[in-house]
Tab-separated table of C-alpha atoms in Angstrom:
chain	number	residue	atom	x	y	z
A	22	UNK	CA	-5.288	-1.446	-31.275
A	23	UNK	CA	-3.806	2.011	-30.858
A	24	UNK	CA	-6.975	4.058	-31.403
A	25	UNK	CA	-10.665	3.478	-32.164
A	26	UNK	CA	-12.926	6.352	-33.198
A	27	UNK	CA	-16.709	6.508	-32.822
A	28	UNK	CA	-19.112	9.374	-33.548
A	29	UNK	CA	-20.666	11.005	-30.491
A	30	UNK	CA	-24.180	12.482	-30.305
A	31	UNK	CA	-22.907	15.701	-31.894
A	32	UNK	CA	-21.199	13.909	-34.769
A	33	UNK	CA	-17.700	14.428	-33.379
A	34	UNK	CA	-15.047	11.717	-33.541
A	35	UNK	CA	-14.196	10.314	-30.118
A	36	UNK	CA	-11.291	7.950	-29.493
A	37	UNK	CA	-12.976	5.379	-27.255
A	38	UNK	CA	-9.872	3.417	-26.244
A	39	UNK	CA	-6.888	4.476	-24.163
A	40	UNK	CA	-4.046	5.450	-26.502
A	41	UNK	CA	-0.327	5.647	-25.764
A	42	UNK	CA	2.330	7.600	-27.670
A	43	UNK	CA	4.583	4.864	-29.073
A	44	UNK	CA	4.567	1.165	-29.911
A	45	UNK	CA	7.179	0.632	-27.201
A	46	UNK	CA	4.851	2.260	-24.635
A	47	UNK	CA	2.189	-0.336	-25.477
A	48	UNK	CA	4.682	-3.208	-25.398
A	49	UNK	CA	6.284	-2.303	-22.086
A	50	UNK	CA	3.211	-1.180	-20.121
A	51	UNK	CA	2.377	-3.636	-17.355
A	52	UNK	CA	-1.381	-3.541	-17.958
A	53	UNK	CA	-1.442	-5.129	-21.446
A	54	UNK	CA	-3.074	-2.024	-22.895
A	55	UNK	CA	-5.197	-2.899	-25.980
A	56	UNK	CA	-3.124	-6.062	-26.609
A	57	UNK	CA	-3.986	-9.583	-27.750
A	58	UNK	CA	-3.486	-12.122	-24.958
A	59	UNK	CA	-2.338	-15.748	-25.126
A	60	UNK	CA	-1.744	-18.574	-24.941
A	61	UNK	CA	-4.044	-18.440	-21.921
A	62	UNK	CA	-5.702	-15.174	-20.908
A	63	UNK	CA	-6.360	-14.745	-17.222
A	64	UNK	CA	-4.909	-16.624	-14.282
A	65	UNK	CA	-4.018	-20.299	-13.853
A	66	UNK	CA	-3.138	-21.445	-10.337
A	67	UNK	CA	-0.765	-24.041	-8.941
A	68	UNK	CA	2.120	-23.479	-11.327
A	69	UNK	CA	0.962	-26.187	-13.728
A	70	UNK	CA	-1.915	-27.595	-15.755
A	71	UNK	CA	-2.685	-31.182	-16.674
A	72	UNK	CA	-3.713	-32.877	-19.916
A	73	UNK	CA	-4.495	-36.624	-19.996
A	74	UNK	CA	-2.535	-37.250	-16.809
A	75	UNK	CA	0.553	-35.303	-17.898
A	76	UNK	CA	1.491	-32.258	-15.829
A	77	UNK	CA	2.896	-29.234	-17.630
A	78	UNK	CA	4.792	-26.787	-15.362
A	79	UNK	CA	4.233	-23.122	-16.225
A	80	UNK	CA	5.855	-19.881	-15.149
A	81	UNK	CA	4.232	-18.377	-12.078
A	82	UNK	CA	4.696	-15.664	-9.509
A	83	UNK	CA	3.439	-16.688	-6.064
A	84	UNK	CA	1.486	-19.513	-7.667
A	85	UNK	CA	-0.129	-17.287	-10.309
A	86	UNK	CA	0.383	-17.787	-14.053
A	87	UNK	CA	-1.021	-14.677	-15.778
A	88	UNK	CA	-1.865	-13.979	-19.438
A	89	UNK	CA	0.275	-16.726	-20.938
A	90	UNK	CA	3.411	-16.404	-18.852
A	91	UNK	CA	6.560	-14.345	-18.589
A	92	UNK	CA	6.620	-13.648	-22.328
A	93	UNK	CA	2.960	-13.905	-23.280
A	94	UNK	CA	1.586	-12.963	-26.687
A	95	UNK	CA	0.928	-9.383	-25.497
A	96	UNK	CA	4.693	-8.822	-25.236
A	97	UNK	CA	5.468	-9.999	-28.773
A	98	UNK	CA	5.178	-8.421	-32.202
A	99	UNK	CA	2.610	-10.188	-34.373
A	100	UNK	CA	3.145	-10.605	-38.124
A	101	UNK	CA	1.013	-8.847	-40.730
A	102	UNK	CA	-0.841	-11.458	-42.825
A	103	UNK	CA	-3.340	-9.712	-45.086
A	104	UNK	CA	-5.628	-6.733	-45.471
A	105	UNK	CA	-8.986	-6.250	-47.186
A	106	UNK	CA	-11.122	-3.158	-47.653
A	107	UNK	CA	-12.542	-3.494	-44.138
A	108	UNK	CA	-10.284	-5.929	-42.238
A	109	UNK	CA	-6.708	-6.661	-41.263
A	110	UNK	CA	-5.179	-9.941	-40.070
A	111	UNK	CA	-2.096	-10.600	-37.965
A	112	UNK	CA	-0.559	-13.918	-36.859
A	113	UNK	CA	1.841	-15.312	-34.311
A	114	UNK	CA	3.636	-18.663	-34.075
A	115	UNK	CA	4.397	-20.385	-30.803
A	116	UNK	CA	6.669	-23.411	-30.685
A	117	UNK	CA	6.076	-26.649	-28.757
A	118	UNK	CA	6.558	-26.067	-24.991
A	119	UNK	CA	6.687	-22.285	-25.405
A	120	UNK	CA	5.969	-21.006	-21.865
A	121	UNK	CA	5.227	-24.643	-20.972
A	122	UNK	CA	2.350	-25.187	-23.413
A	123	UNK	CA	2.420	-28.312	-25.623
A	124	UNK	CA	2.048	-28.165	-29.402
A	125	UNK	CA	3.381	-25.994	-32.174
A	126	UNK	CA	0.678	-23.364	-32.579
A	127	UNK	CA	-0.239	-20.684	-35.083
A	128	UNK	CA	-2.755	-18.080	-33.970
A	129	UNK	CA	-4.402	-15.327	-35.985
A	130	UNK	CA	-6.461	-12.280	-35.165
A	131	UNK	CA	-8.643	-10.448	-37.668
A	132	UNK	CA	-10.043	-7.018	-36.868
A	133	UNK	CA	-13.058	-6.276	-39.081
A	134	UNK	CA	-15.103	-3.113	-39.489
A	135	UNK	CA	-18.685	-4.093	-40.357
A	136	UNK	CA	-21.065	-1.163	-40.350
A	137	UNK	CA	-20.876	0.248	-36.840
A	138	UNK	CA	-19.248	-2.905	-35.409
A	139	UNK	CA	-15.664	-3.836	-34.701
A	140	UNK	CA	-15.330	-7.634	-34.806
A	141	UNK	CA	-12.323	-9.320	-33.210
A	142	UNK	CA	-11.844	-12.880	-34.475
A	143	UNK	CA	-9.156	-15.021	-32.869
A	144	UNK	CA	-8.409	-18.429	-34.389
A	145	UNK	CA	-5.638	-20.924	-33.687
A	146	UNK	CA	-4.549	-24.464	-34.528
A	147	UNK	CA	-1.927	-26.577	-32.748
A	148	UNK	CA	-0.356	-29.898	-33.757
A	149	UNK	CA	-0.817	-31.394	-30.269
A	150	UNK	CA	-3.554	-31.437	-27.662
A	151	UNK	CA	-3.248	-28.247	-25.646
A	152	UNK	CA	-5.149	-25.543	-23.765
A	153	UNK	CA	-6.014	-22.184	-25.233
A	154	UNK	CA	-7.775	-18.973	-24.241
A	155	UNK	CA	-7.196	-15.919	-26.450
A	156	UNK	CA	-8.770	-12.505	-26.004
A	157	UNK	CA	-8.424	-8.773	-26.567
A	158	UNK	CA	-7.532	-6.357	-23.766
A	159	UNK	CA	-8.824	-3.001	-25.017
A	160	UNK	CA	-9.333	-0.299	-22.387
A	161	UNK	CA	-12.547	1.597	-23.221
A	162	UNK	CA	-13.607	5.102	-22.228
A	163	UNK	CA	-16.569	6.381	-24.232
A	164	UNK	CA	-15.819	9.983	-23.232
A	165	UNK	CA	-12.315	9.818	-24.655
A	166	UNK	CA	-10.953	11.419	-21.476
A	167	UNK	CA	-11.398	11.636	-17.716
A	168	UNK	CA	-12.885	8.495	-16.163
A	169	UNK	CA	-15.651	5.945	-16.657
A	170	UNK	CA	-17.380	6.421	-13.284
A	171	UNK	CA	-20.249	8.292	-14.956
A	172	UNK	CA	-20.724	5.557	-17.578
A	173	UNK	CA	-23.742	3.270	-17.407
A	174	UNK	CA	-22.917	-0.456	-17.305
A	175	UNK	CA	-25.030	-3.540	-17.979
A	176	UNK	CA	-23.562	-7.035	-17.457
A	177	UNK	CA	-25.711	-9.945	-18.630
A	178	UNK	CA	-24.756	-12.276	-15.797
A	179	UNK	CA	-26.298	-13.845	-12.700
A	180	UNK	CA	-22.998	-15.232	-11.389
A	181	UNK	CA	-19.330	-14.336	-11.117
A	182	UNK	CA	-16.353	-16.554	-10.351
A	183	UNK	CA	-15.235	-16.827	-6.727
A	184	UNK	CA	-11.495	-16.211	-6.366
A	185	UNK	CA	-8.794	-16.580	-3.726
A	186	UNK	CA	-6.755	-13.706	-2.289
A	187	UNK	CA	-4.420	-14.080	-5.279
A	188	UNK	CA	-7.419	-13.934	-7.663
A	189	UNK	CA	-7.306	-17.606	-8.641
A	190	UNK	CA	-10.756	-18.978	-9.517
A	191	UNK	CA	-11.818	-21.615	-6.976
A	192	UNK	CA	-14.307	-23.366	-9.253
A	193	UNK	CA	-17.330	-21.898	-7.487
A	194	UNK	CA	-19.853	-19.523	-9.064
A	195	UNK	CA	-21.256	-16.821	-6.779
A	196	UNK	CA	-24.638	-15.122	-7.373
A	197	UNK	CA	-24.342	-11.391	-8.049
A	198	UNK	CA	-27.376	-10.746	-5.808
A	199	UNK	CA	-26.599	-8.188	-3.091
A	200	UNK	CA	-23.026	-7.683	-4.259
A	201	UNK	CA	-21.257	-4.699	-5.897
A	202	UNK	CA	-21.135	-6.841	-9.071
A	203	UNK	CA	-24.859	-6.833	-9.812
A	204	UNK	CA	-25.207	-4.893	-13.052
A	205	UNK	CA	-28.167	-6.875	-14.405
A	206	UNK	CA	-29.965	-3.542	-14.613
A	207	UNK	CA	-27.971	-0.787	-16.287
A	208	UNK	CA	-26.366	1.263	-13.512
A	209	UNK	CA	-24.152	4.337	-13.391
A	210	UNK	CA	-20.877	2.836	-12.195
A	211	UNK	CA	-20.162	5.334	-9.420
A	212	UNK	CA	-23.712	4.868	-8.104
A	213	UNK	CA	-23.281	1.120	-7.608
A	214	UNK	CA	-23.333	0.520	-3.825
A	215	UNK	CA	-19.896	-0.322	-2.419
A	216	UNK	CA	-18.190	-0.001	-5.798
A	217	UNK	CA	-14.420	-0.293	-5.351
A	218	UNK	CA	-13.511	-1.411	-8.837
A	219	UNK	CA	-14.080	-4.657	-10.710
A	220	UNK	CA	-11.542	-7.293	-11.734
A	221	UNK	CA	-13.742	-10.351	-12.066
A	222	UNK	CA	-15.003	-12.943	-14.523
A	223	UNK	CA	-18.744	-13.134	-15.133
A	224	UNK	CA	-20.563	-16.180	-16.497
A	225	UNK	CA	-22.753	-14.657	-19.184
A	226	UNK	CA	-26.301	-15.847	-19.878
A	227	UNK	CA	-26.156	-15.594	-23.669
A	228	UNK	CA	-23.993	-14.061	-26.361
A	229	UNK	CA	-24.914	-10.507	-25.329
A	230	UNK	CA	-22.243	-10.086	-22.672
A	231	UNK	CA	-22.510	-6.427	-21.704
A	232	UNK	CA	-23.410	-2.879	-22.726
A	233	UNK	CA	-21.562	0.321	-21.845
A	234	UNK	CA	-23.073	3.796	-22.310
A	235	UNK	CA	-21.829	7.346	-21.767
A	236	UNK	CA	-24.541	9.942	-21.034
A	237	UNK	CA	-21.949	12.647	-21.780
A	238	UNK	CA	-21.196	11.658	-25.384
A	239	UNK	CA	-24.271	9.529	-26.072
A	240	UNK	CA	-22.038	6.683	-27.286
A	241	UNK	CA	-23.232	3.170	-26.486
A	242	UNK	CA	-21.178	-0.001	-26.988
A	243	UNK	CA	-22.765	-3.466	-27.065
A	244	UNK	CA	-20.492	-6.469	-26.489
A	245	UNK	CA	-21.489	-9.768	-28.143
A	246	UNK	CA	-19.371	-12.935	-28.020
A	247	UNK	CA	-19.307	-16.696	-28.578
A	248	UNK	CA	-17.372	-17.126	-25.321
A	249	UNK	CA	-18.854	-18.323	-21.978
A	250	UNK	CA	-17.448	-15.488	-19.882
A	251	UNK	CA	-16.246	-11.914	-19.789
A	252	UNK	CA	-13.641	-10.491	-17.449
A	253	UNK	CA	-14.585	-6.940	-16.504
A	254	UNK	CA	-11.613	-4.875	-15.333
A	255	UNK	CA	-11.752	-1.267	-14.098
A	256	UNK	CA	-8.227	-0.374	-12.957
A	257	UNK	CA	-8.194	2.394	-10.385
A	258	UNK	CA	-4.827	3.673	-11.610
A	259	UNK	CA	-2.892	2.742	-14.762
A	260	UNK	CA	0.268	4.255	-13.273
A	261	UNK	CA	1.821	7.713	-13.128
A	262	UNK	CA	4.322	6.785	-15.827
A	263	UNK	CA	1.641	5.931	-18.411
A	264	UNK	CA	2.569	7.837	-21.585
A	265	UNK	CA	-0.898	8.829	-22.799
A	266	UNK	CA	-1.358	10.197	-26.310
A	267	UNK	CA	-3.115	13.577	-26.595
A	268	UNK	CA	-5.536	13.289	-23.676
A	269	UNK	CA	-5.648	12.980	-19.897
A	270	UNK	CA	-7.375	10.423	-17.728
A	271	UNK	CA	-8.215	10.252	-14.042
A	272	UNK	CA	-8.548	7.338	-11.661
A	273	UNK	CA	-10.829	4.615	-13.045
A	274	UNK	CA	-9.825	5.816	-16.488
A	275	UNK	CA	-11.232	2.891	-18.436
A	276	UNK	CA	-12.904	-0.500	-18.512
A	277	UNK	CA	-11.946	-3.792	-20.190
A	278	UNK	CA	-14.293	-6.439	-21.592
A	279	UNK	CA	-12.105	-9.548	-21.925
A	280	UNK	CA	-14.429	-12.019	-23.655
A	281	UNK	CA	-12.992	-15.465	-22.984
A	282	UNK	CA	-13.221	-18.853	-21.327
A	283	UNK	CA	-13.094	-18.917	-17.534
A	284	UNK	CA	-9.728	-18.269	-15.897
A	285	UNK	CA	-8.248	-21.377	-14.232
A	286	UNK	CA	-10.588	-23.615	-16.255
A	287	UNK	CA	-7.873	-26.312	-16.671
A	288	UNK	CA	-8.178	-27.024	-12.912
A	289	UNK	CA	-11.982	-27.225	-12.730
A	290	UNK	CA	-13.985	-29.893	-14.542
A	291	UNK	CA	-17.220	-27.934	-13.957
A	292	UNK	CA	-15.882	-24.996	-15.991
A	293	UNK	CA	-16.108	-24.960	-19.809
A	294	UNK	CA	-13.219	-26.998	-21.177
A	295	UNK	CA	-10.124	-25.140	-22.357
A	296	UNK	CA	-8.807	-28.217	-24.191
A	297	UNK	CA	-8.188	-27.942	-27.933
A	298	UNK	CA	-7.442	-31.167	-29.796
A	299	UNK	CA	-4.561	-31.479	-32.242
A	300	UNK	CA	-5.654	-30.000	-35.577
A	301	UNK	CA	-8.886	-28.563	-34.106
A	302	UNK	CA	-9.553	-24.883	-34.793
A	303	UNK	CA	-10.052	-22.666	-31.779
A	304	UNK	CA	-12.221	-19.593	-32.366
A	305	UNK	CA	-13.139	-16.583	-30.244
A	306	UNK	CA	-15.354	-14.135	-32.126
A	307	UNK	CA	-16.517	-11.018	-30.322
A	308	UNK	CA	-18.124	-7.843	-31.640
A	309	UNK	CA	-18.288	-4.335	-30.245
A	310	UNK	CA	-21.224	-2.419	-31.753
A	311	UNK	CA	-21.373	1.361	-31.439
A	312	UNK	CA	-24.573	3.398	-31.541
A	313	UNK	CA	-25.686	6.823	-30.272
A	314	UNK	CA	-28.657	7.542	-28.031
């Protein structure tokens, strides 16, 4: 997604996602800006995963496999499939053992405009039992410029995933009580005690994952999903070489809502299963509803 416009409280169009100048800028940027991630979004530890007693080695750096590997879906061009009056669909094919994952797989993403909602629907089918975790990596800023520190954030979660120093989920859920990650009441981000950025997965209580609001523009975005978790990511700095299109951002320029299964789920039986059977359809449907208040 290269741009997404919403009306602000004065009726002006505001581009609410970070935009870059060229397709190559999006492809080459190290932060997966506004891309579709796969085959497995997030981090898997140990350099492998296991299905029915078979170990599948996967690319890793210092024991971390991130966003599908060295050449994940975010680094590839997807194929245009079809377009309707209010939607567009793209697809990608991934051969058996691509980046270490079993099964020949075809994945699709449909972006739909429905009233004041943008709906991202990811589906996929493989011809062998495999693991799968697709998501979207949009970077949102409801001001269209500057930073998101003055935005108000609500996260519908009592627990976040404990991680190691290399951000690998340990399998333990940690209560948000008395932590900088307690956004169960809508809070201005910069006013959250001890806020130093977020890059964590939250176990959400129901399909309403989160809400983001900008007092400056009056734009509010509600995130709803069929997934069990959402990774919230507020990068402090997207890099001095980021080739922004037509606007300027500061530190903490934006925030991601990566609706998905839990990172490292293949290693933890207590996490929601990431297994998809041969011929079974995987589906991640998430909506981003925009209103003004």
